Amino acid sequence: MRPIAIGLAALLALSVLSLFVGVAELGAGDEAWALMTISRVPRLMAVLITGAGLAICGSILQVLVRNRFVDPMTVGTGQGAALGILLVTIFLPSAPVLVKMAVASATALAASVGFLLIAQRLPPTQPYLVALVGLIYGGIIGAGVTFVAYQADLLQFIDIWTQGEFSGVLQGRYELLWLAAGVAALSYLAADQFAILGMGRTASINLGLNYGQVMLFGLIAISVVSALTVVTVGMIPFVGLIVPNLVSRIHGDNLRRTLPLIGCSGAALVLGADILGRLLRYPFEIPVGTVLGILGAVLFLWLLYRPARHAR
Amino acid sequence: MISVSDLSYGYRDTPILTDITLEIPKGGVTALIGPNGAGKSTLLSLIARLMPLQSGRIMVDELKIGTCASTDLAQRLSILPQVPEIAARLTVAELVAFGRYPYHKGRPGAEDLAQVETAIEVFDLQALAHRSLDTLSGGQRQRALLAMIYAQDTDYMLLDEPLNNLDIAASRALMQLLRQMAETHGRTIVIVLHDINYAAAYADHIVTMKEGHLGPCGAPRDIVTDALLRDVFQTDAKVRRLDGKMLIDV
Amino acid sequence: MHAKRLAFLSLALGVAITGYMVLGARGSWSFILPFRGAKLAALLLVAMSISTATLLFQTIARNRILTPSIMGFDALYVMIVTLAVFFLGSRNFLAIPELVTYLTALAVMVLAALLLFGTLLLQTREDIMRMMLTGVILGALFRSLTSFATRMIDPNEYAVIQVASYARFNQIDTDLLGVSALLCLGALLAAWRIRHRLDVLALGREAAINLGLNPRRAAIEVLILVAVLVAVSTAFVGPIAFLGLLVVSLAHLVTPSGSHAILLPSAALISALTLVGGQTLLDRVLGLSTPLAVVIDFLGGILFLALLLTRMRR
């Protein structure tokens, strides 16, 4: 059986489970239907889109930076989005949602470009340095966000944006995420181009690729998905790092073949973490960001110290 | 006297030293020679307790390596490693002053200061005394490190390829100084040398090593022969004698 | 030159302390002076603890970029305190004398720091980048575990710990001032007494052995001191990621020297000046509501990035 089929089956099983886990008792008839359409189904959709989107973004970013240890949510893209939405909330509180999203995406893009410029100046022989610089860079932007939020007395929002959590997802409050789903799906069309980009600038130009254009498209895709995720459900760490690494370890780096699997695994990981978070301290919830913070950090450490399988 | 018995050392599954039993007599210059990877540096590092012993025994006079107090040994024996990495930002004078640390533990007395002064003069470092180490050339830094070992004033000095980075004048000056220290002060110098010509010219004893085993040992004129060069170094260079000196083809 | 600069730093600190004590005071002096005095004492202790811990740690790690906070020391301490609440339950936690909990957490902290960071530091030094990355990820892991444990505890109990996990210079918990001061001064004194040995350790492993030191044992002793100092300062004000890096880097700039007899007081003075002066400026002069820790983290983060980019690029 193809791995993607196994993945889809597992995802389906988890999804069904997810629909039946919750504090409210599922009765019968209209009430149950309402609970499903207003809360459970939107939540499931949000989780799936977020997981798949972040995992796909992670692998695109890793190709663009040519480093396996980066993740949009930790190298500044996510923090940039938070900064943008914070500034819009302060200066243009009455702007329509789409404008707010556009600003958040733009600041996320600016932050990503900043990181890419720094990363390109670092020696490719030091992969850990790139990752470390990314983490600190993200941390600095994060400190800037906290500073502004303190001054504007908007601290409670910061918690929403930095602590990834799905308990607030209801019908009518998450639909923007479909836009992220669209962008993630669109990026699949460019999978080959991204794979070539991963071979480096010279190889790309040699194969007739418009290097700058593909790079920019990748960055925009990452920024839009990150911004939508941060604003709707908050930051979710490590998904974009762990999933592409694990998939690449087993199935290699041909993105056209692996991107669907990466998306599928990302969705499954976040969904599993979400279900776990709902069950561990029933009837309370543990935010999915916390669950993944632990799982992700442990897996990251394992990736750092695993016996080298490939040269890199 | 340094006596090494049944010394073996390995890294993972690779043996580096195998069953070394060796006595280095007190007083005089002993040169350790052999091809790259013969285990010379490892032997020196083990004697100087830079690496833990795996099996075998090393005694420096009555001090047993591994059990004797490190600070006692520091007043008896000093080592200049092959690639000394000094990270701290120090001036030459500050570095040399550390050579006296085993004696004063941070509170130098008049005698310590005098020793440091002498060491700086002996290695001709007066003009550089207040320069920072990272502004020096390779040869100047090597001299500063040697001065620190000199200031440490120990009976035994282990030097791992000290001629690296030194030009011919500095190399000869150093070898002459070592000879003089051995002759007039009864110091024991153990020195890893790359160039057999230097070993033949300045050493009292030569110890050869190959692939972790001990080769022929003895006075230069007895053991430095065409056969030695062929067996230990795998080269067909010839030993020529001129005015009572030995010269090896280069 | 160094003596003059140290004197100047002391003078500046004196001005900052005066400012902290008198500026913006309303009400009777007999209340304000002891009230602010206790907080000032705590601030000074924290400042000295962090600068000394960082300096010691950098000496044994032989790296000017690593600090205990970057390697996750303070996150570890917060996690230990949180887990104590988690396992003992908050009712027990609060019923056990505060001092006992405090000392137990401290002991666990020392052990955990030795186990985790001892092995990390003593492993071969070939890949310092991986070591740093490991520290940063460990810090993230500790923070997630802390947050996880707090969520597992009742929301009610959650409040007990939340107070203990943010850097706050304004509401310093002065109850434990006496014990902490004792511990902290003990550790600082110990650090001062080994200052010459630290100079030798900074030369590098082989040079230190040649001069008769045991770097392994020294590293363990220093790690114990660092663990105690970090625990005390974290217990007082919570984690401040980049303060140590900031002040020790400044100390290397202001008093460039290889001698810990100069660097230790210099870093301590700069650290105290940063905390007391910064707090006075932010709170009493500018009237900003942002905590000093956020500002320090922002500036320190930029410094860290700059150091990484300039020093580590080869």
PDB file of C-alpha atoms in Angstrom, chain A residues 27-286:
ATOM      1  CA  GLY A  27     -27.361  13.887  21.896  1.00  0.00           C
ATOM      2  CA  ALA A  28     -29.456  13.093  18.884  1.00  0.00           C
ATOM      3  CA  GLY A  29     -31.279  15.120  16.261  1.00  0.00           C
ATOM      4  CA  ASP A  30     -31.069  18.834  15.668  1.00  0.00           C
ATOM      5  CA  GLU A  31     -29.071  19.698  18.745  1.00  0.00           C
ATOM      6  CA  ALA A  32     -26.317  17.266  17.890  1.00  0.00           C
ATOM      7  CA  TRP A  33     -26.321  18.510  14.314  1.00  0.00           C
ATOM      8  CA  ALA A  34     -25.961  22.099  15.518  1.00  0.00           C
ATOM      9  CA  LEU A  35     -23.091  21.180  17.829  1.00  0.00           C
ATOM     10  CA  MET A  36     -21.383  19.461  14.918  1.00  0.00           C
ATOM     11  CA  THR A  37     -21.763  22.271  12.409  1.00  0.00           C
ATOM     12  CA  ILE A  38     -21.097  25.146  14.774  1.00  0.00           C
ATOM     13  CA  SER A  39     -18.202  23.731  16.793  1.00  0.00           C
ATOM     14  CA  ARG A  40     -16.853  20.261  16.058  1.00  0.00           C
ATOM     15  CA  VAL A  41     -16.613  20.362  12.257  1.00  0.00           C
ATOM     16  CA  PRO A  42     -15.101  23.862  12.100  1.00  0.00           C
ATOM     17  CA  ARG A  43     -12.589  22.860  14.721  1.00  0.00           C
ATOM     18  CA  LEU A  44     -11.624  19.744  12.790  1.00  0.00           C
ATOM     19  CA  MET A  45     -11.255  21.737   9.583  1.00  0.00           C
ATOM     20  CA  ALA A  46      -9.152  24.387  11.288  1.00  0.00           C
ATOM     21  CA  VAL A  47      -6.863  21.750  12.752  1.00  0.00           C
ATOM     22  CA  LEU A  48      -6.420  19.939   9.434  1.00  0.00           C
ATOM     23  CA  ILE A  49      -5.736  23.093   7.445  1.00  0.00           C
ATOM     24  CA  THR A  50      -3.316  24.459  10.046  1.00  0.00           C
ATOM     25  CA  GLY A  51      -1.372  21.236  10.372  1.00  0.00           C
ATOM     26  CA  ALA A  52      -1.075  20.632   6.648  1.00  0.00           C
ATOM     27  CA  GLY A  53      -0.355  24.293   5.877  1.00  0.00           C
ATOM     28  CA  LEU A  54       2.379  24.661   8.493  1.00  0.00           C
ATOM     29  CA  ALA A  55       4.081  21.431   7.505  1.00  0.00           C
ATOM     30  CA  ILE A  56       4.094  22.409   3.821  1.00  0.00           C
ATOM     31  CA  CYS A  57       5.340  25.919   4.673  1.00  0.00           C
ATOM     32  CA  GLY A  58       8.080  24.406   6.803  1.00  0.00           C
ATOM     33  CA  SER A  59       9.380  22.278   3.976  1.00  0.00           C
ATOM     34  CA  ILE A  60       9.254  25.198   1.523  1.00  0.00           C
ATOM     35  CA  LEU A  61      11.163  27.424   3.958  1.00  0.00           C
ATOM     36  CA  GLN A  62      13.753  24.700   4.482  1.00  0.00           C
ATOM     37  CA  VAL A  63      14.275  24.521   0.751  1.00  0.00           C
ATOM     38  CA  LEU A  64      14.535  28.302   0.402  1.00  0.00           C
ATOM     39  CA  VAL A  65      17.029  28.651   3.257  1.00  0.00           C
ATOM     40  CA  ARG A  66      18.679  25.334   2.370  1.00  0.00           C
ATOM     41  CA  ASN A  67      18.693  24.314   5.998  1.00  0.00           C
ATOM     42  CA  ARG A  68      16.739  21.525   7.648  1.00  0.00           C
ATOM     43  CA  PHE A  69      16.437  23.075  11.086  1.00  0.00           C
ATOM     44  CA  VAL A  70      14.219  26.078  10.417  1.00  0.00           C
ATOM     45  CA  ASP A  71      10.501  26.487  11.001  1.00  0.00           C
ATOM     46  CA  PRO A  72       8.414  29.553  10.046  1.00  0.00           C
ATOM     47  CA  MET A  73       6.935  29.793  13.534  1.00  0.00           C
ATOM     48  CA  THR A  74      10.342  30.126  15.194  1.00  0.00           C
ATOM     49  CA  VAL A  75      12.454  32.104  12.720  1.00  0.00           C
ATOM     50  CA  GLY A  76      10.410  35.284  12.707  1.00  0.00           C
ATOM     51  CA  THR A  77       7.619  34.716  10.173  1.00  0.00           C
ATOM     52  CA  GLY A  78       5.073  33.986  12.885  1.00  0.00           C
ATOM     53  CA  GLN A  79       6.360  36.775  15.112  1.00  0.00           C
ATOM     54  CA  GLY A  80       6.293  39.159  12.151  1.00  0.00           C
ATOM     55  CA  ALA A  81       2.643  38.314  11.569  1.00  0.00           C
ATOM     56  CA  ALA A  82       1.877  38.962  15.236  1.00  0.00           C
ATOM     57  CA  LEU A  83       3.627  42.331  15.012  1.00  0.00           C
ATOM     58  CA  GLY A  84       1.577  43.281  11.950  1.00  0.00           C
ATOM     59  CA  ILE A  85      -1.775  42.376  13.419  1.00  0.00           C
ATOM     60  CA  LEU A  86      -0.810  44.183  16.621  1.00  0.00           C
ATOM     61  CA  LEU A  87       0.078  47.378  14.759  1.00  0.00           C
ATOM     62  CA  VAL A  88      -3.155  47.227  12.747  1.00  0.00           C
ATOM     63  CA  THR A  89      -5.144  46.722  15.935  1.00  0.00           C
ATOM     64  CA  ILE A  90      -3.535  49.820  17.420  1.00  0.00           C
ATOM     65  CA  PHE A  91      -3.570  52.163  14.449  1.00  0.00           C
ATOM     66  CA  LEU A  92      -6.477  50.961  12.271  1.00  0.00           C
ATOM     67  CA  PRO A  93      -8.799  49.177  14.665  1.00  0.00           C
ATOM     68  CA  SER A  94     -11.775  49.567  12.318  1.00  0.00           C
ATOM     69  CA  ALA A  95     -10.105  48.167   9.193  1.00  0.00           C
ATOM     70  CA  PRO A  96     -11.883  45.256   7.500  1.00  0.00           C
ATOM     71  CA  VAL A  97     -10.569  41.786   8.272  1.00  0.00           C
ATOM     72  CA  LEU A  98      -9.021  41.333   4.861  1.00  0.00           C
ATOM     73  CA  VAL A  99      -6.963  44.513   5.243  1.00  0.00           C
ATOM     74  CA  LYS A 100      -5.758  43.346   8.646  1.00  0.00           C
ATOM     75  CA  MET A 101      -4.766  40.050   7.158  1.00  0.00           C
ATOM     76  CA  ALA A 102      -2.950  41.755   4.318  1.00  0.00           C
ATOM     77  CA  VAL A 103      -0.935  43.861   6.757  1.00  0.00           C
ATOM     78  CA  ALA A 104      -0.088  40.827   8.893  1.00  0.00           C
ATOM     79  CA  SER A 105       0.996  38.920   5.787  1.00  0.00           C
ATOM     80  CA  ALA A 106       3.117  41.858   4.668  1.00  0.00           C
ATOM     81  CA  THR A 107       4.969  42.136   7.996  1.00  0.00           C
ATOM     82  CA  ALA A 108       5.392  38.366   8.062  1.00  0.00           C
ATOM     83  CA  LEU A 109       6.884  38.602   4.580  1.00  0.00           C
ATOM     84  CA  ALA A 110       9.220  41.403   5.641  1.00  0.00           C
ATOM     85  CA  ALA A 111      10.375  39.375   8.648  1.00  0.00           C
ATOM     86  CA  SER A 112      10.955  36.291   6.464  1.00  0.00           C
ATOM     87  CA  VAL A 113      12.928  38.271   3.908  1.00  0.00           C
ATOM     88  CA  GLY A 114      15.023  39.677   6.745  1.00  0.00           C
ATOM     89  CA  PHE A 115      15.814  36.194   7.992  1.00  0.00           C
ATOM     90  CA  LEU A 116      16.613  34.948   4.507  1.00  0.00           C
ATOM     91  CA  LEU A 117      19.040  37.825   3.960  1.00  0.00           C
ATOM     92  CA  ILE A 118      20.835  37.028   7.215  1.00  0.00           C
ATOM     93  CA  ALA A 119      20.830  33.290   6.509  1.00  0.00           C
ATOM     94  CA  GLN A 120      22.343  33.772   3.080  1.00  0.00           C
ATOM     95  CA  ARG A 121      25.309  35.534   4.609  1.00  0.00           C
ATOM     96  CA  LEU A 122      26.043  32.583   6.903  1.00  0.00           C
ATOM     97  CA  PRO A 123      28.349  29.755   5.852  1.00  0.00           C
ATOM     98  CA  PRO A 124      26.373  26.763   4.564  1.00  0.00           C
ATOM     99  CA  THR A 125      28.851  24.534   6.381  1.00  0.00           C
ATOM    100  CA  GLN A 126      27.317  25.501   9.718  1.00  0.00           C
ATOM    101  CA  PRO A 127      23.694  24.326   9.614  1.00  0.00           C
ATOM    102  CA  TYR A 128      23.201  24.693  13.371  1.00  0.00           C
ATOM    103  CA  LEU A 129      24.313  28.318  13.273  1.00  0.00           C
ATOM    104  CA  VAL A 130      21.551  29.154  10.786  1.00  0.00           C
ATOM    105  CA  ALA A 131      18.968  27.511  13.035  1.00  0.00           C
ATOM    106  CA  LEU A 132      20.278  29.268  16.129  1.00  0.00           C
ATOM    107  CA  VAL A 133      20.318  32.656  14.442  1.00  0.00           C
ATOM    108  CA  GLY A 134      16.748  32.018  13.290  1.00  0.00           C
ATOM    109  CA  LEU A 135      15.557  31.241  16.808  1.00  0.00           C
ATOM    110  CA  ILE A 136      17.154  34.372  18.234  1.00  0.00           C
ATOM    111  CA  TYR A 137      15.914  36.514  15.360  1.00  0.00           C
ATOM    112  CA  GLY A 138      12.387  35.288  16.009  1.00  0.00           C
ATOM    113  CA  GLY A 139      12.882  35.935  19.729  1.00  0.00           C
ATOM    114  CA  ILE A 140      13.912  39.538  19.134  1.00  0.00           C
ATOM    115  CA  ILE A 141      10.838  40.253  17.033  1.00  0.00           C
ATOM    116  CA  GLY A 142       8.812  38.516  19.731  1.00  0.00           C
ATOM    117  CA  ALA A 143      10.306  40.799  22.401  1.00  0.00           C
ATOM    118  CA  GLY A 144       9.425  43.778  20.193  1.00  0.00           C
ATOM    119  CA  VAL A 145       5.820  42.532  19.998  1.00  0.00           C
ATOM    120  CA  THR A 146       5.669  42.170  23.791  1.00  0.00           C
ATOM    121  CA  PHE A 147       7.082  45.678  24.233  1.00  0.00           C
ATOM    122  CA  VAL A 148       4.490  47.275  21.929  1.00  0.00           C
ATOM    123  CA  ALA A 149       1.709  45.240  23.511  1.00  0.00           C
ATOM    124  CA  TYR A 150       2.705  46.355  27.011  1.00  0.00           C
ATOM    125  CA  GLN A 151       2.718  49.992  25.988  1.00  0.00           C
ATOM    126  CA  ALA A 152      -0.643  49.696  24.214  1.00  0.00           C
ATOM    127  CA  ASP A 153      -2.135  47.562  26.984  1.00  0.00           C
ATOM    128  CA  LEU A 154      -2.954  44.759  24.545  1.00  0.00           C
ATOM    129  CA  LEU A 155      -1.213  41.935  26.410  1.00  0.00           C
ATOM    130  CA  GLN A 156      -4.233  39.659  26.396  1.00  0.00           C
ATOM    131  CA  PHE A 157      -4.092  39.532  22.600  1.00  0.00           C
ATOM    132  CA  ILE A 158      -0.488  38.444  22.710  1.00  0.00           C
ATOM    133  CA  ASP A 159      -1.507  35.336  24.589  1.00  0.00           C
ATOM    134  CA  ILE A 160      -4.053  34.525  21.883  1.00  0.00           C
ATOM    135  CA  TRP A 161      -1.528  34.935  19.089  1.00  0.00           C
ATOM    136  CA  THR A 162       1.396  33.198  20.720  1.00  0.00           C
ATOM    137  CA  GLN A 163      -0.395  30.269  22.382  1.00  0.00           C
ATOM    138  CA  GLY A 164      -1.705  28.072  19.591  1.00  0.00           C
ATOM    139  CA  GLU A 165      -5.127  26.807  20.619  1.00  0.00           C
ATOM    140  CA  PHE A 166      -8.216  25.549  18.802  1.00  0.00           C
ATOM    141  CA  SER A 167     -10.800  25.827  21.555  1.00  0.00           C
ATOM    142  CA  GLY A 168     -11.945  29.207  20.276  1.00  0.00           C
ATOM    143  CA  VAL A 169     -12.682  27.937  16.777  1.00  0.00           C
ATOM    144  CA  LEU A 170     -16.371  28.204  15.901  1.00  0.00           C
ATOM    145  CA  GLN A 171     -18.350  28.512  12.723  1.00  0.00           C
ATOM    146  CA  GLY A 172     -17.854  32.037  11.381  1.00  0.00           C
ATOM    147  CA  ARG A 173     -14.538  32.526  13.149  1.00  0.00           C
ATOM    148  CA  TYR A 174     -12.138  30.380  11.205  1.00  0.00           C
ATOM    149  CA  GLU A 175     -13.161  30.633   7.550  1.00  0.00           C
ATOM    150  CA  LEU A 176     -10.119  32.755   6.655  1.00  0.00           C
ATOM    151  CA  LEU A 177      -8.094  29.592   7.096  1.00  0.00           C
ATOM    152  CA  TRP A 178      -9.577  28.268   3.859  1.00  0.00           C
ATOM    153  CA  LEU A 179      -7.527  30.951   2.174  1.00  0.00           C
ATOM    154  CA  ALA A 180      -4.429  29.383   3.734  1.00  0.00           C
ATOM    155  CA  ALA A 181      -5.578  26.008   2.465  1.00  0.00           C
ATOM    156  CA  GLY A 182      -5.849  27.498  -1.018  1.00  0.00           C
ATOM    157  CA  VAL A 183      -2.346  28.987  -0.851  1.00  0.00           C
ATOM    158  CA  ALA A 184      -0.862  25.729   0.418  1.00  0.00           C
ATOM    159  CA  ALA A 185      -2.576  23.801  -2.375  1.00  0.00           C
ATOM    160  CA  LEU A 186      -1.375  26.338  -4.933  1.00  0.00           C
ATOM    161  CA  SER A 187       2.212  25.922  -3.785  1.00  0.00           C
ATOM    162  CA  TYR A 188       1.993  22.249  -4.723  1.00  0.00           C
ATOM    163  CA  LEU A 189       1.842  23.361  -8.354  1.00  0.00           C
ATOM    164  CA  ALA A 190       5.327  24.803  -7.905  1.00  0.00           C
ATOM    165  CA  ALA A 191       6.711  21.709  -6.139  1.00  0.00           C
ATOM    166  CA  ASP A 192       9.211  20.956  -8.902  1.00  0.00           C
ATOM    167  CA  GLN A 193      10.462  24.515  -8.961  1.00  0.00           C
ATOM    168  CA  PHE A 194      10.990  24.432  -5.182  1.00  0.00           C
ATOM    169  CA  ALA A 195      12.852  21.142  -5.439  1.00  0.00           C
ATOM    170  CA  ILE A 196      15.187  22.667  -8.025  1.00  0.00           C
ATOM    171  CA  LEU A 197      15.611  25.766  -5.853  1.00  0.00           C
ATOM    172  CA  GLY A 198      16.804  23.457  -3.105  1.00  0.00           C
ATOM    173  CA  MET A 199      19.754  22.454  -5.270  1.00  0.00           C
ATOM    174  CA  GLY A 200      21.105  25.985  -5.074  1.00  0.00           C
ATOM    175  CA  ARG A 201      21.233  29.120  -7.132  1.00  0.00           C
ATOM    176  CA  THR A 202      23.664  27.910  -9.784  1.00  0.00           C
ATOM    177  CA  ALA A 203      21.773  24.697 -10.425  1.00  0.00           C
ATOM    178  CA  SER A 204      18.494  26.636 -10.620  1.00  0.00           C
ATOM    179  CA  ILE A 205      19.807  29.103 -13.153  1.00  0.00           C
ATOM    180  CA  ASN A 206      21.420  26.295 -15.109  1.00  0.00           C
ATOM    181  CA  LEU A 207      18.010  24.618 -15.360  1.00  0.00           C
ATOM    182  CA  GLY A 208      16.488  27.866 -16.572  1.00  0.00           C
ATOM    183  CA  LEU A 209      14.538  28.665 -13.407  1.00  0.00           C
ATOM    184  CA  ASN A 210      13.666  32.242 -12.549  1.00  0.00           C
ATOM    185  CA  TYR A 211      15.384  32.026  -9.188  1.00  0.00           C
ATOM    186  CA  GLY A 212      14.174  35.307  -7.678  1.00  0.00           C
ATOM    187  CA  GLN A 213      10.602  34.831  -8.784  1.00  0.00           C
ATOM    188  CA  VAL A 214      10.242  31.330  -7.357  1.00  0.00           C
ATOM    189  CA  MET A 215      11.925  32.470  -4.151  1.00  0.00           C
ATOM    190  CA  LEU A 216       9.478  35.345  -3.790  1.00  0.00           C
ATOM    191  CA  PHE A 217       6.494  33.130  -4.486  1.00  0.00           C
ATOM    192  CA  GLY A 218       7.663  30.698  -1.828  1.00  0.00           C
ATOM    193  CA  LEU A 219       8.142  33.466   0.727  1.00  0.00           C
ATOM    194  CA  ILE A 220       4.725  34.937   0.019  1.00  0.00           C
ATOM    195  CA  ALA A 221       3.074  31.548   0.394  1.00  0.00           C
ATOM    196  CA  ILE A 222       4.816  30.960   3.722  1.00  0.00           C
ATOM    197  CA  SER A 223       3.972  34.426   5.001  1.00  0.00           C
ATOM    198  CA  VAL A 224       0.288  34.288   4.073  1.00  0.00           C
ATOM    199  CA  VAL A 225      -0.240  30.857   5.603  1.00  0.00           C
ATOM    200  CA  SER A 226       1.673  31.827   8.762  1.00  0.00           C
ATOM    201  CA  ALA A 227      -0.183  35.107   9.145  1.00  0.00           C
ATOM    202  CA  LEU A 228      -3.579  33.467   8.745  1.00  0.00           C
ATOM    203  CA  THR A 229      -2.640  30.768  11.234  1.00  0.00           C
ATOM    204  CA  VAL A 230      -1.280  33.167  13.841  1.00  0.00           C
ATOM    205  CA  VAL A 231      -4.303  35.434  13.702  1.00  0.00           C
ATOM    206  CA  THR A 232      -6.876  32.653  13.698  1.00  0.00           C
ATOM    207  CA  VAL A 233      -5.455  30.058  16.092  1.00  0.00           C
ATOM    208  CA  GLY A 234      -2.082  31.355  17.299  1.00  0.00           C
ATOM    209  CA  MET A 235       1.461  30.117  16.927  1.00  0.00           C
ATOM    210  CA  ILE A 236       2.042  26.383  16.767  1.00  0.00           C
ATOM    211  CA  PRO A 237       5.714  25.519  17.078  1.00  0.00           C
ATOM    212  CA  PHE A 238       7.804  22.742  15.521  1.00  0.00           C
ATOM    213  CA  VAL A 239       5.205  21.295  13.088  1.00  0.00           C
ATOM    214  CA  GLY A 240       6.978  22.896  10.145  1.00  0.00           C
ATOM    215  CA  LEU A 241      10.275  21.516  11.352  1.00  0.00           C
ATOM    216  CA  ILE A 242       9.530  17.988  12.501  1.00  0.00           C
ATOM    217  CA  VAL A 243       7.190  16.777   9.778  1.00  0.00           C
ATOM    218  CA  PRO A 244       9.321  17.643   6.717  1.00  0.00           C
ATOM    219  CA  ASN A 245      12.392  16.158   8.410  1.00  0.00           C
ATOM    220  CA  LEU A 246      10.695  12.880   9.243  1.00  0.00           C
ATOM    221  CA  VAL A 247       9.104  12.533   5.815  1.00  0.00           C
ATOM    222  CA  SER A 248      12.345  13.423   4.063  1.00  0.00           C
ATOM    223  CA  ARG A 249      14.190  10.846   6.145  1.00  0.00           C
ATOM    224  CA  ILE A 250      11.982   8.081   4.817  1.00  0.00           C
ATOM    225  CA  HIS A 251      10.953   9.288   1.382  1.00  0.00           C
ATOM    226  CA  GLY A 252      13.661  11.697   0.261  1.00  0.00           C
ATOM    227  CA  ASP A 253      13.365  15.215  -1.046  1.00  0.00           C
ATOM    228  CA  ASN A 254      11.383  14.993  -4.255  1.00  0.00           C
ATOM    229  CA  LEU A 255       8.798  17.565  -3.200  1.00  0.00           C
ATOM    230  CA  ARG A 256       6.278  16.683  -5.917  1.00  0.00           C
ATOM    231  CA  ARG A 257       6.080  13.216  -4.432  1.00  0.00           C
ATOM    232  CA  THR A 258       6.460  14.131  -0.771  1.00  0.00           C
ATOM    233  CA  LEU A 259       4.489  17.390  -0.355  1.00  0.00           C
ATOM    234  CA  PRO A 260       1.096  15.634  -0.172  1.00  0.00           C
ATOM    235  CA  LEU A 261       2.507  13.248   2.393  1.00  0.00           C
ATOM    236  CA  ILE A 262       4.020  16.138   4.337  1.00  0.00           C
ATOM    237  CA  GLY A 263       0.680  17.957   4.372  1.00  0.00           C
ATOM    238  CA  CYS A 264      -1.154  14.819   5.400  1.00  0.00           C
ATOM    239  CA  SER A 265       1.325  14.005   8.198  1.00  0.00           C
ATOM    240  CA  GLY A 266       1.284  17.588   9.450  1.00  0.00           C
ATOM    241  CA  ALA A 267      -2.499  17.505   9.689  1.00  0.00           C
ATOM    242  CA  ALA A 268      -2.351  14.162  11.504  1.00  0.00           C
ATOM    243  CA  LEU A 269       0.275  15.407  13.958  1.00  0.00           C
ATOM    244  CA  VAL A 270      -1.628  18.545  14.913  1.00  0.00           C
ATOM    245  CA  LEU A 271      -4.901  16.654  15.079  1.00  0.00           C
ATOM    246  CA  GLY A 272      -3.369  14.012  17.332  1.00  0.00           C
ATOM    247  CA  ALA A 273      -1.906  16.702  19.584  1.00  0.00           C
ATOM    248  CA  ASP A 274      -5.249  18.500  19.683  1.00  0.00           C
ATOM    249  CA  ILE A 275      -7.137  15.352  20.671  1.00  0.00           C
ATOM    250  CA  LEU A 276      -4.491  14.579  23.288  1.00  0.00           C
ATOM    251  CA  GLY A 277      -4.778  18.103  24.677  1.00  0.00           C
ATOM    252  CA  ARG A 278      -8.523  17.704  24.984  1.00  0.00           C
ATOM    253  CA  LEU A 279      -8.345  14.328  26.727  1.00  0.00           C
ATOM    254  CA  LEU A 280      -5.397  14.696  29.123  1.00  0.00           C
ATOM    255  CA  ARG A 281      -7.070  17.050  31.574  1.00  0.00           C
ATOM    256  CA  TYR A 282     -10.689  16.424  30.674  1.00  0.00           C
ATOM    257  CA  PRO A 283     -12.866  18.501  30.912  1.00  0.00           C
ATOM    258  CA  PHE A 284     -10.224  21.238  30.670  1.00  0.00           C
ATOM    259  CA  GLU A 285      -8.049  21.695  27.606  1.00  0.00           C
ATOM    260  CA  ILE A 286      -4.310  21.856  27.229  1.00  0.00           C
TER     261      ILE A 286
END
